[in-house]
Amino acid sequence: MSEEKSLNFLEELIDQDLKSGRYKQIVTRFPPEPNGYLHIGHAASIVLNFGLTARYGGYTNLRFDDTNPVTEETEYVESIKNDVKWLGFEWKNELYASDYFDTLYEYALKLIRLGLAYVDDSTSEEIASMKGTPTEPGRNSAYRDRTIEENLDLFERMRKGEFPDGSRTLRARIDMAHTNMLMRDPILYRIKHAHHHRTGDKWCIYPMYDFAHGQSDSIEQVTHSICTLEFVPHRELYDWLIEKLEIYPSHQYEFARRNLTYTVMSKRKLLQLVNEKHVSGWDDPRMPTISGMRRRGYTAAAIREFCDRAGIARRDNIVDVGLLEFCVREDLNKKALRRMVVFDPLKVVITNYEKGEEMVLSENNPEDPNGGEREVPFSAELYIEREDFMENPPKKYFRLAPGQMVRLKSAYIIRCDEVIRDAAGNITELHCSYIPESKSGSDTSGINVKGTLHWVSVKHAITAELRLYDRLFKVEDPSSEESDFKEYINPDSLQVLKSVFAEPALKTAKFEDAYQFIRKGYFVLDKDSSTSGMVFNRTVGLKDGWKPQKG
Ligand code: ATP
Ligand code: MG
């Protein structure tokens, strides 16, 4: 984050807090629930939380919000750790809300002893029906005035497993007429006889989000607990619990969720896409997950840059995915190794080339002075892209046409002399002649051509499979549409080219390297590659539809 950039509202607050001496250091946490893989929205939260403590001094914890035993899995914990590290951040402590179950239980007992919590025998339907509405007060439960002793006894027996799921809850005793519905005796604990990924079968009562999150923040002495806007109404309860329990005063701050066009961002929906096989998995390159983007070839630097540029807002908004693609292109342009790959071949025979073959030198990356060069084999039989030839071209067509000249990238100027056809009249090859004095780097021909084509030598070419991705959804905001979001899935989001022709330097392609297939796009090796064949994912095309705003 550059110093000139204006501060976001959280940075302004923290600036003030540090100046006034309210805090000596800043402590934040990133608190994922391990019930899915991280997505680009989480990345915004990660960049914000880790960015603040990097900038102002202090640290960030990684805390798994694992209070719901049913949906959580160890696989998700591992993927989350992996993704945060890959994004380039280091947490101070790896923590689990479930490690606080004993402390939270003690906190609950404290509230009961203070007369601020009670065991309610009502069913969830009964509780809901007595909740009232935003304009009407709720009604008190018949169990609200139990004695402290009775509550202590029943809560203890809830913990011991004497009651079935859903038969009782522990509720805070606040005010059933409160203007904030969440303050109308919220549920703190529910009974759930379920195995937990860390605590096993030790517990059959589990704390609700509101009775775990703020308390976990407080236990860790988090100064700035940053969450998304839907938690604004929860802040009052967050503060109430901390005040009544007399524990460390963490504070909650909210910012708008990061939404992106042409995708969905809730783990519930992403899980549906995976389970119903609309995609190949959480790391399908079309998914907005960190692992999907990584597999597609997006870089961590580009994702961080996107998060910085998109900034944080206090109102919900949706950011153009074009901004993300712009950041990816900018970063890859600096890093990607240039290679030549012909997708749809048309054979060119150079009739006057008598050398057999030779090596020409081509830069690995014109943007990188230290990028070096590679050797590319040139011979009398080449492939060019079929779309780079036109028999009856319009004016200002600078690619190949009968009698017209083009430069072959890093090699020679050629002229098309003859078009060869099969019996059915299809063009099968072009007979061309080359200008020997026109070799790139030592061109003395004096001929100027406007078009430069990529090519590969037929006998040296290797083949590869390409996977070309498009947006996963046909509409900008599938979640806001009337029908089910899955009706807006783009049926053409994946196009596979089974066998394209590549220059031999790609034989040693590495997973960690980015490639620009010249004139075609950015590509990365996919994990499905094997000794029997290479598979490349198109990360993003070369053309940029998105323009950064001025000013
Ligand atoms: P989802 O609705 O996708 O399941 P969540 O909020 O339930 O998201 P958590 O695992 O609870 O997911 O989120 C961990 C942290 O990441 C929270 O602090 C949450 O506010 C933040 N976060 C999640 N989604 C977004 C988003 N789209 N934009 C910004 N922050 C997000
Ligand atoms: Mg959540």
Coordinates of C-alpha atoms and ligand atoms in Angstrom, one line a residue:
M1 CA 0.0 0.0 0.0
S2 CA 1.6 3.2 -1.1
E3 CA 1.9 6.1 1.4
E4 CA 0.3 8.7 -0.9
K5 CA -3.0 6.7 -1.1
S6 CA -5.7 8.2 1.2
L7 CA -6.4 6.2 4.3
N8 CA -9.4 4.0 4.5
F9 CA -11.8 4.5 7.4
L10 CA -10.2 1.8 9.5
E11 CA -6.7 3.2 9.0
E12 CA -8.0 6.6 10.1
L13 CA -9.5 5.1 13.2
I14 CA -6.3 3.2 14.0
D15 CA -4.2 6.3 13.4
Q16 CA -6.3 8.1 16.0
D17 CA -6.2 5.2 18.5
L18 CA -2.5 5.0 18.3
K19 CA -2.0 8.7 18.7
S20 CA -4.4 9.0 21.6
G21 CA -2.5 6.1 23.3
R22 CA -5.7 4.0 23.4
Y23 CA -3.6 1.1 22.0
K24 CA 0.1 0.3 22.0
Q25 CA -0.2 -2.2 19.3
I26 CA -2.9 -3.4 16.9
V27 CA -4.1 -7.0 17.1
T28 CA -6.5 -8.4 14.4
R29 CA -7.6 -11.9 13.5
F30 CA -8.8 -13.6 10.4
P31 CA -11.6 -15.9 11.6
P32 CA -12.7 -18.4 8.9
E33 CA -15.3 -21.0 9.6
P34 CA -13.7 -24.2 8.2
N35 CA -16.7 -25.2 6.2
G36 CA -15.4 -24.5 2.7
Y37 CA -12.4 -23.2 0.7
L38 CA -11.5 -19.5 0.9
H39 CA -12.6 -17.2 -1.9
I40 CA -11.7 -13.8 -3.2
G41 CA -14.0 -12.2 -0.7
H42 CA -11.9 -13.8 2.1
A43 CA -8.8 -12.5 0.4
A44 CA -10.1 -9.0 0.8
S45 CA -10.5 -9.7 4.5
I46 CA -7.1 -11.3 4.8
V47 CA -5.4 -8.4 3.0
L48 CA -7.2 -5.9 5.2
N49 CA -6.5 -7.7 8.5
F50 CA -2.9 -8.6 7.8
G51 CA -2.3 -5.3 6.0
L52 CA -3.3 -3.2 9.0
T53 CA -1.0 -4.9 11.5
A54 CA 1.9 -4.9 9.0
R55 CA 1.4 -1.2 8.5
Y56 CA 0.7 -0.1 12.1
G57 CA 2.7 -2.7 14.1
G58 CA 1.2 -5.6 16.0
Y59 CA 0.0 -9.0 14.7
T60 CA -2.8 -11.0 13.2
N61 CA -4.0 -14.4 14.4
L62 CA -5.5 -17.1 12.3
R63 CA -8.5 -18.3 14.2
F64 CA -10.7 -21.1 13.0
D65 CA -14.3 -20.3 14.0
D66 CA -15.1 -24.0 14.5
T67 CA -18.1 -23.8 16.9
N68 CA -20.5 -25.6 14.6
P69 CA -19.5 -29.3 14.7
V70 CA -21.7 -30.4 11.8
T71 CA -20.3 -28.6 8.8
E72 CA -16.6 -28.5 9.6
E73 CA -13.8 -30.6 8.3
T74 CA -10.1 -30.9 8.7
E75 CA -9.6 -30.8 4.9
Y76 CA -10.9 -27.2 5.0
V77 CA -8.5 -26.3 7.8
E78 CA -5.6 -27.4 5.8
S79 CA -6.7 -25.7 2.6
I80 CA -7.3 -22.4 4.5
K81 CA -3.8 -22.4 6.0
N82 CA -2.3 -23.2 2.6
D83 CA -4.2 -20.4 0.9
V84 CA -3.3 -17.7 3.5
K85 CA 0.3 -18.7 3.3
W86 CA 0.2 -18.7 -0.5
L87 CA -1.3 -15.2 -0.5
G88 CA 1.9 -14.2 1.3
F89 CA 0.8 -13.7 4.9
E90 CA 2.1 -15.1 8.2
W91 CA -0.1 -15.3 11.2
K92 CA 1.2 -15.0 14.7
N93 CA -0.9 -17.8 16.3
E94 CA -3.0 -20.6 14.9
L95 CA -6.0 -20.7 17.1
Y96 CA -9.4 -22.5 17.3
A97 CA -12.5 -21.2 18.9
S98 CA -13.1 -24.8 20.0
D99 CA -10.0 -24.4 22.3
Y100 CA -12.1 -21.9 24.3
F101 CA -15.1 -24.2 24.9
D102 CA -14.1 -24.6 28.6
T103 CA -13.7 -20.9 29.1
L104 CA -16.9 -20.2 27.2
Y105 CA -18.7 -22.7 29.5
E106 CA -17.3 -20.8 32.5
Y107 CA -18.5 -17.5 31.0
A108 CA -22.0 -19.0 30.6
L109 CA -22.0 -20.1 34.2
K110 CA -21.0 -16.5 35.2
L111 CA -24.0 -15.1 33.3
I112 CA -26.3 -17.5 34.9
R113 CA -25.0 -16.6 38.4
L114 CA -25.5 -12.9 37.5
G115 CA -29.1 -13.7 36.6
L116 CA -28.4 -12.8 33.0
A117 CA -29.0 -16.2 31.4
Y118 CA -31.6 -18.9 31.7
V119 CA -32.3 -22.4 30.4
D120 CA -35.3 -22.4 28.1
D121 CA -37.3 -25.6 27.5
S122 CA -39.1 -24.0 24.5
T123 CA -38.7 -25.5 21.1
S124 CA -37.0 -23.4 18.4
E125 CA -40.5 -22.8 16.8
E126 CA -41.9 -21.6 20.1
I127 CA -38.9 -19.3 20.6
A128 CA -39.3 -17.9 17.0
S129 CA -43.0 -17.4 17.5
M130 CA -42.5 -15.3 20.6
K131 CA -39.7 -13.2 19.1
G132 CA -42.1 -10.4 18.0
T133 CA -41.4 -8.3 14.9
P134 CA -39.3 -5.1 14.4
T135 CA -42.4 -3.1 15.2
E136 CA -43.9 -5.3 18.0
P137 CA -42.2 -6.5 21.1
G138 CA -41.7 -10.2 21.8
R139 CA -43.1 -12.2 24.7
N140 CA -41.3 -13.5 27.7
S141 CA -40.7 -17.2 27.8
A142 CA -42.4 -19.1 30.6
Y143 CA -39.0 -20.3 31.7
R144 CA -37.4 -16.9 31.9
D145 CA -37.7 -16.5 35.7
R146 CA -36.2 -19.8 36.8
T147 CA -34.0 -19.5 39.8
I148 CA -30.2 -19.3 39.4
E149 CA -29.9 -22.7 41.1
E150 CA -32.4 -24.3 38.8
N151 CA -30.6 -22.8 35.8
L152 CA -27.2 -23.9 37.0
D153 CA -28.5 -27.5 37.5
L154 CA -30.2 -27.6 34.1
F155 CA -27.3 -26.2 32.2
E156 CA -25.0 -28.7 33.9
R157 CA -27.3 -31.5 32.8
M158 CA -27.4 -30.1 29.3
R159 CA -23.7 -30.4 29.2
K160 CA -23.7 -33.9 30.6
G161 CA -25.9 -35.0 27.7
E162 CA -29.1 -35.7 29.6
F163 CA -31.4 -34.0 27.1
P164 CA -31.9 -34.6 23.4
D165 CA -31.0 -32.2 20.6
G166 CA -33.2 -29.1 20.4
S167 CA -35.0 -29.8 23.7
R168 CA -33.4 -26.9 25.6
T169 CA -31.3 -23.8 25.0
L170 CA -29.4 -21.4 27.1
R171 CA -30.6 -17.8 26.5
A172 CA -29.3 -14.4 27.6
R173 CA -31.8 -12.6 29.7
I174 CA -31.9 -9.1 28.2
D175 CA -35.1 -7.6 27.0
M176 CA -37.9 -9.2 24.9
A177 CA -39.0 -5.7 23.9
H178 CA -35.6 -4.5 22.8
T179 CA -35.6 -2.5 19.5
N180 CA -32.8 -4.6 18.3
M181 CA -34.3 -8.1 17.7
L182 CA -31.0 -9.7 18.3
M183 CA -31.1 -8.4 21.9
R184 CA -34.4 -10.2 22.6
D185 CA -33.0 -12.9 24.8
P186 CA -30.6 -14.4 22.2
I187 CA -29.7 -18.1 22.3
L188 CA -26.2 -18.7 23.7
Y189 CA -26.0 -22.5 23.6
R190 CA -27.8 -25.3 21.9
I191 CA -27.7 -29.0 22.4
K192 CA -26.1 -30.9 19.5
H193 CA -25.0 -34.5 20.0
A194 CA -22.4 -34.3 17.3
H195 CA -18.8 -35.2 16.8
H196 CA -16.4 -32.2 16.6
H197 CA -13.3 -32.3 14.4
R198 CA -11.1 -31.3 17.3
T199 CA -13.0 -31.8 20.6
G200 CA -14.4 -35.2 19.5
D201 CA -17.3 -36.2 21.7
K202 CA -16.4 -34.1 24.7
W203 CA -19.2 -31.7 24.2
C204 CA -22.9 -32.1 23.3
I205 CA -23.7 -28.4 23.8
Y206 CA -22.2 -25.8 21.4
P207 CA -22.0 -22.0 21.7
M208 CA -23.8 -19.9 19.1
Y209 CA -21.7 -17.5 17.0
D210 CA -22.6 -14.5 19.1
F211 CA -21.5 -16.3 22.3
A212 CA -18.2 -17.4 20.8
H213 CA -16.9 -14.8 18.4
G214 CA -16.6 -11.7 20.6
Q215 CA -15.5 -13.9 23.6
S216 CA -12.7 -15.4 21.4
D217 CA -11.7 -11.9 20.3
S218 CA -11.5 -10.9 23.9
I219 CA -9.5 -13.9 25.1
E220 CA -7.0 -13.1 22.4
Q221 CA -7.0 -9.4 23.2
V222 CA -7.9 -8.5 19.7
T223 CA -8.1 -4.7 19.4
H224 CA -9.9 -4.5 16.1
S225 CA -12.4 -7.2 15.3
I226 CA -13.2 -6.6 11.6
C227 CA -16.2 -8.2 10.0
T228 CA -18.7 -7.6 7.2
L229 CA -21.7 -5.4 7.4
E230 CA -24.3 -8.1 8.1
F231 CA -22.9 -8.1 11.7
V232 CA -23.7 -4.5 12.4
P233 CA -26.8 -5.5 14.4
H234 CA -24.7 -8.0 16.3
R235 CA -22.4 -5.4 17.7
E236 CA -24.8 -4.4 20.5
L237 CA -24.8 -8.0 21.8
Y238 CA -21.1 -8.2 21.2
D239 CA -20.6 -5.2 23.5
W240 CA -23.2 -6.3 26.0
L241 CA -21.6 -9.7 26.6
I242 CA -18.1 -8.2 27.0
E243 CA -19.4 -5.6 29.4
K244 CA -21.4 -8.1 31.6
L245 CA -18.6 -10.7 31.6
E246 CA -16.1 -7.9 32.4
I247 CA -13.5 -9.2 30.0
Y248 CA -11.1 -7.5 27.6
P249 CA -12.9 -4.9 25.5
S250 CA -12.4 -5.9 21.9
H251 CA -14.3 -3.8 19.4
Q252 CA -16.1 -4.8 16.3
Y253 CA -15.8 -2.8 13.1
E254 CA -17.7 -3.6 9.9
F255 CA -17.0 -3.1 6.2
A256 CA -18.8 -4.1 3.1
R257 CA -18.5 -7.6 1.7
R258 CA -16.4 -7.9 -1.4
N259 CA -18.6 -9.0 -4.3
L260 CA -17.4 -9.6 -7.8
T261 CA -19.3 -9.6 -11.1
Y262 CA -20.1 -12.9 -12.9
T263 CA -19.6 -15.1 -9.9
V264 CA -21.2 -16.1 -6.6
M265 CA -19.3 -15.8 -3.4
S266 CA -21.0 -17.7 -0.6
K267 CA -19.5 -20.9 0.5
R268 CA -23.0 -22.5 0.5
K269 CA -23.4 -21.8 -3.2
L270 CA -19.9 -22.7 -4.1
L271 CA -20.4 -26.0 -2.3
Q272 CA -23.5 -26.6 -4.4
L273 CA -21.5 -26.0 -7.6
V274 CA -18.9 -28.6 -6.4
N275 CA -21.4 -31.2 -5.1
E276 CA -23.6 -31.0 -8.2
K277 CA -20.6 -31.2 -10.4
H278 CA -21.1 -27.9 -12.3
V279 CA -17.3 -27.6 -11.7
S280 CA -14.6 -30.2 -11.2
G281 CA -13.9 -29.2 -7.6
W282 CA -13.2 -26.3 -5.2
D283 CA -10.0 -25.7 -7.2
D284 CA -11.7 -25.7 -10.6
P285 CA -10.0 -22.7 -12.4
R286 CA -13.4 -21.1 -13.0
M287 CA -14.1 -20.9 -9.3
P288 CA -13.6 -17.6 -7.4
T289 CA -11.7 -19.6 -4.7
I290 CA -8.1 -18.8 -3.9
S291 CA -7.2 -22.4 -4.9
G292 CA -9.1 -22.1 -8.2
M293 CA -7.5 -18.8 -9.0
R294 CA -4.0 -20.2 -8.2
R295 CA -4.7 -23.2 -10.4
R296 CA -5.8 -20.9 -13.2
G297 CA -2.5 -19.0 -12.9
Y298 CA -3.6 -15.9 -11.0
T299 CA -0.6 -14.7 -8.9
A300 CA -0.8 -13.8 -5.2
A301 CA 0.7 -10.4 -6.0
A302 CA -2.1 -9.7 -8.5
I303 CA -4.8 -10.8 -6.0
R304 CA -3.2 -8.5 -3.3
E305 CA -3.0 -5.7 -5.7
F306 CA -6.7 -6.2 -6.7
C307 CA -7.7 -6.1 -3.0
D308 CA -5.8 -2.9 -2.5
R309 CA -7.2 -1.2 -5.5
A310 CA -10.8 -2.3 -4.8
G311 CA -10.3 -0.9 -1.3
I312 CA -12.8 -1.3 1.4
A313 CA -16.2 0.3 1.6
R314 CA -18.9 0.9 4.1
R315 CA -21.7 0.2 1.7
D316 CA -22.4 -3.0 -0.3
N317 CA -21.1 -2.8 -3.9
I318 CA -20.0 -5.2 -6.6
V319 CA -16.6 -4.8 -8.2
D320 CA -16.0 -5.5 -11.9
V321 CA -14.1 -8.8 -12.4
G322 CA -12.3 -6.8 -15.1
L323 CA -10.3 -5.0 -12.4
L324 CA -9.1 -8.4 -11.1
E325 CA -8.2 -9.5 -14.7
F326 CA -6.4 -6.2 -15.2
C327 CA -4.3 -6.8 -12.1
V328 CA -3.5 -10.3 -13.2
R329 CA -2.4 -9.1 -16.7
E330 CA -0.3 -6.3 -15.3
D331 CA 1.6 -8.8 -13.1
L332 CA 1.9 -11.5 -15.7
N333 CA 3.2 -9.1 -18.3
K334 CA 6.2 -8.5 -16.1
K335 CA 6.7 -12.2 -15.2
A336 CA 5.5 -14.5 -18.0
L337 CA 7.9 -16.3 -20.3
R338 CA 7.0 -15.8 -24.0
R339 CA 6.4 -18.9 -26.0
M340 CA 5.0 -19.6 -29.4
V341 CA 2.0 -21.9 -29.7
V342 CA -0.2 -22.5 -32.7
F343 CA -3.8 -23.4 -31.9
D344 CA -5.3 -24.1 -35.3
P345 CA -2.4 -24.9 -37.7
L346 CA -2.0 -24.1 -41.4
K347 CA 1.2 -25.5 -42.9
V348 CA 3.7 -23.2 -44.5
V349 CA 6.4 -24.7 -46.8
I350 CA 9.3 -22.4 -47.5
T351 CA 10.4 -23.5 -50.9
N352 CA 13.7 -21.6 -51.1
Y353 CA 14.9 -22.5 -47.6
E354 CA 17.8 -24.9 -48.2
K355 CA 19.5 -24.9 -44.8
G356 CA 17.4 -27.7 -43.5
E357 CA 17.1 -26.1 -40.0
E358 CA 18.6 -23.6 -37.7
M359 CA 18.1 -22.0 -34.3
V360 CA 16.8 -18.5 -34.0
L361 CA 17.0 -16.5 -30.8
S362 CA 13.9 -15.1 -29.1
E363 CA 13.5 -13.1 -25.9
N364 CA 11.9 -14.8 -23.0
N365 CA 10.3 -11.6 -21.9
P366 CA 10.8 -8.2 -23.6
E367 CA 9.6 -6.5 -20.3
D368 CA 12.4 -8.0 -18.4
P369 CA 16.0 -7.0 -19.4
N370 CA 17.4 -9.9 -17.5
G371 CA 14.9 -12.4 -18.9
G372 CA 17.4 -13.9 -21.4
E373 CA 16.7 -15.6 -24.6
R374 CA 15.8 -19.1 -25.8
E375 CA 16.6 -20.9 -29.0
V376 CA 13.7 -21.7 -31.3
P377 CA 14.1 -24.2 -34.1
F378 CA 13.3 -22.9 -37.6
S379 CA 12.9 -25.1 -40.7
A380 CA 11.3 -25.2 -44.1
E381 CA 8.0 -26.6 -42.8
L382 CA 6.2 -24.5 -40.3
Y383 CA 2.8 -24.1 -38.8
I384 CA 1.1 -20.7 -38.6
E385 CA -2.3 -19.9 -37.3
R386 CA -5.0 -20.6 -39.9
E387 CA -6.7 -17.3 -39.0
D388 CA -3.5 -15.5 -39.9
F389 CA -4.0 -16.2 -43.6
M390 CA -6.7 -14.7 -45.8
E391 CA -7.1 -15.4 -49.5
N392 CA -9.0 -12.3 -50.4
P393 CA -8.0 -9.8 -47.7
P394 CA -9.5 -6.4 -47.1
K395 CA -7.4 -3.3 -47.3
K396 CA -5.0 -2.9 -44.3
Y397 CA -4.8 -6.6 -43.7
F398 CA -1.3 -7.0 -42.5
R399 CA -1.2 -10.7 -42.0
L400 CA -0.4 -13.3 -44.7
A401 CA -2.2 -13.2 -48.1
P402 CA -1.3 -14.2 -51.6
G403 CA 1.7 -12.1 -52.7
Q404 CA 1.8 -10.4 -49.3
M405 CA 4.7 -10.4 -46.9
V406 CA 4.9 -10.8 -43.1
R407 CA 7.6 -11.3 -40.5
L408 CA 7.8 -14.6 -38.7
K409 CA 8.5 -13.6 -35.1
S410 CA 12.3 -13.7 -34.3
A411 CA 13.0 -15.2 -37.7
Y412 CA 12.6 -14.1 -41.4
I413 CA 10.2 -12.2 -43.6
I414 CA 8.3 -14.5 -45.9
R415 CA 6.1 -14.0 -48.9
C416 CA 3.1 -16.2 -49.9
D417 CA 3.6 -17.4 -53.4
E418 CA 1.1 -20.2 -53.8
V419 CA -2.0 -21.6 -52.1
I420 CA -2.3 -25.4 -52.2
R421 CA -5.7 -27.1 -52.0
D422 CA -7.0 -30.6 -51.7
A423 CA -9.5 -32.2 -54.0
A424 CA -12.4 -30.7 -52.0
G425 CA -11.0 -27.2 -52.4
N426 CA -9.8 -26.8 -48.8
I427 CA -6.5 -25.0 -48.3
T428 CA -4.0 -27.5 -47.1
E429 CA -0.8 -25.5 -47.2
L430 CA 0.9 -22.3 -48.4
H431 CA 4.0 -22.2 -50.4
C432 CA 6.2 -19.3 -49.4
S433 CA 9.6 -17.9 -50.1
Y434 CA 11.8 -16.3 -47.4
I435 CA 14.1 -13.3 -47.6
P436 CA 17.6 -14.6 -46.4
E437 CA 18.8 -11.1 -45.5
S438 CA 15.8 -10.3 -43.3
K439 CA 16.7 -12.4 -40.2
S440 CA 15.6 -10.6 -37.0
G441 CA 18.5 -8.9 -35.3
S442 CA 20.6 -8.7 -38.5
D443 CA 18.0 -7.5 -41.0
T444 CA 19.6 -5.8 -44.0
S445 CA 16.8 -6.4 -46.4
G446 CA 15.4 -2.9 -46.2
I447 CA 11.9 -4.4 -46.4
N448 CA 9.3 -3.1 -44.0
V449 CA 6.4 -5.3 -43.1
K450 CA 3.6 -4.4 -40.7
G451 CA 2.5 -7.9 -39.6
T452 CA 4.4 -10.3 -37.3
L453 CA 3.1 -13.9 -36.8
H454 CA 3.9 -16.6 -34.3
W455 CA 4.8 -20.0 -35.7
V456 CA 6.3 -23.4 -34.8
S457 CA 8.5 -25.7 -36.8
V458 CA 6.5 -28.8 -37.8
K459 CA 9.1 -31.4 -37.1
H460 CA 10.1 -29.8 -33.8
A461 CA 6.6 -29.1 -32.5
I462 CA 5.3 -30.7 -29.3
T463 CA 1.6 -31.0 -28.6
A464 CA -0.4 -30.0 -25.6
E465 CA -4.0 -29.7 -24.4
L466 CA -5.3 -26.2 -23.7
R467 CA -8.2 -25.4 -21.4
L468 CA -9.8 -22.0 -22.2
Y469 CA -12.0 -20.5 -19.6
D470 CA -14.8 -18.0 -19.7
R471 CA -17.0 -16.5 -17.0
L472 CA -18.8 -19.1 -15.0
F473 CA -22.1 -17.1 -15.1
K474 CA -23.9 -15.3 -17.9
V475 CA -25.1 -12.5 -15.8
E476 CA -23.3 -9.9 -13.7
D477 CA -24.9 -10.8 -10.4
P478 CA -26.4 -14.2 -10.5
S479 CA -27.3 -14.1 -6.7
S480 CA -29.6 -11.1 -7.2
E481 CA -31.6 -12.6 -10.0
E482 CA -35.1 -14.0 -9.5
S483 CA -34.4 -17.6 -10.4
D484 CA -32.0 -20.0 -8.8
F485 CA -28.4 -18.8 -9.4
K486 CA -27.5 -22.1 -11.1
E487 CA -29.8 -21.2 -14.0
Y488 CA -27.4 -18.5 -15.0
I489 CA -24.4 -20.8 -15.3
N490 CA -22.6 -20.2 -18.6
P491 CA -22.7 -23.5 -20.5
D492 CA -19.6 -22.5 -22.5
S493 CA -17.3 -21.6 -19.7
L494 CA -14.8 -24.3 -20.6
Q495 CA -13.5 -24.9 -24.1
V496 CA -10.9 -27.6 -24.5
L497 CA -8.4 -27.7 -27.4
K498 CA -7.2 -31.3 -27.3
S499 CA -4.0 -30.8 -29.3
V500 CA -2.2 -27.6 -30.2
F501 CA 1.4 -27.3 -31.5
A502 CA 4.0 -25.7 -29.3
E503 CA 7.6 -24.8 -29.6
P504 CA 9.9 -27.4 -27.9
A505 CA 11.0 -25.0 -25.1
L506 CA 7.6 -25.7 -23.5
K507 CA 8.6 -29.3 -22.9
T508 CA 10.3 -28.2 -19.7
A509 CA 7.4 -26.0 -18.5
K510 CA 7.2 -25.7 -14.7
F511 CA 4.1 -25.4 -12.6
E512 CA 5.3 -22.3 -10.9
D513 CA 6.1 -20.4 -14.1
A514 CA 3.7 -18.2 -16.0
Y515 CA 3.7 -18.2 -19.8
Q516 CA 2.5 -15.9 -22.4
F517 CA 1.6 -17.7 -25.6
I518 CA 2.5 -14.9 -28.0
R519 CA -0.6 -13.1 -29.4
K520 CA -2.8 -15.6 -27.6
G521 CA -2.9 -15.1 -23.9
Y522 CA -1.4 -16.1 -20.5
F523 CA -1.2 -19.7 -19.6
V524 CA 0.0 -21.9 -16.8
L525 CA 0.7 -25.6 -16.6
D526 CA -2.2 -27.5 -14.9
K527 CA -1.9 -30.3 -12.3
D528 CA -3.6 -32.7 -14.7
S529 CA -0.4 -32.8 -16.8
S530 CA 1.4 -36.1 -16.8
T531 CA 4.2 -37.7 -18.7
S532 CA 1.8 -38.6 -21.4
G533 CA 0.6 -35.1 -22.0
M534 CA 0.8 -31.5 -21.0
V535 CA -2.2 -29.5 -20.1
F536 CA -2.3 -25.7 -19.9
N537 CA -4.9 -23.4 -18.4
R538 CA -5.6 -20.1 -20.0
T539 CA -5.2 -17.7 -17.1
V540 CA -6.5 -14.6 -18.9
G541 CA -6.5 -13.3 -22.5
L542 CA -4.2 -10.5 -23.6
K543 CA -6.9 -8.0 -24.4
D544 CA -8.0 -5.7 -21.7
G545 CA -11.6 -4.7 -21.5
W546 CA -11.2 -2.8 -18.3
K547 CA -9.8 0.7 -18.0
P548 CA -8.6 2.1 -14.7
Q549 CA -10.4 5.2 -13.5
K550 CA -8.4 8.4 -13.8
G551 CA -7.7 10.4 -10.7
Ligands
ATP1 P1 -19.6 -17.1 3.2 O1 -20.9 -16.4 3.2 O2 -18.9 -17.1 1.9 O3 -19.7 -18.5 3.7 P2 -18.6 -16.3 5.7 O4 -18.6 -14.9 6.1 O5 -19.6 -17.2 6.3 O6 -18.6 -16.3 4.1 P3 -16.3 -17.0 7.1 O7 -15.4 -18.2 7.0 O8 -17.1 -16.9 8.3 O9 -17.2 -16.9 5.9 O10 -15.4 -15.7 7.0 C1 -14.2 -15.5 7.5 C2 -13.9 -14.0 7.4 O11 -13.9 -13.6 6.1 C3 -15.0 -13.2 8.2 O12 -14.3 -12.2 8.9 C4 -15.8 -12.6 7.0 O13 -16.4 -11.4 7.4 C5 -14.8 -12.5 5.9 N1 -15.4 -12.6 4.6 C6 -16.2 -13.6 4.1 N2 -16.7 -13.3 2.9 C7 -16.3 -12.1 2.6 C8 -16.5 -11.2 1.5 N3 -17.2 -11.6 0.5 N4 -15.9 -10.0 1.5 C9 -15.1 -9.6 2.6 N5 -14.9 -10.4 3.7 C10 -15.5 -11.6 3.7
MG2 MG -19.6 -17.5 8.5

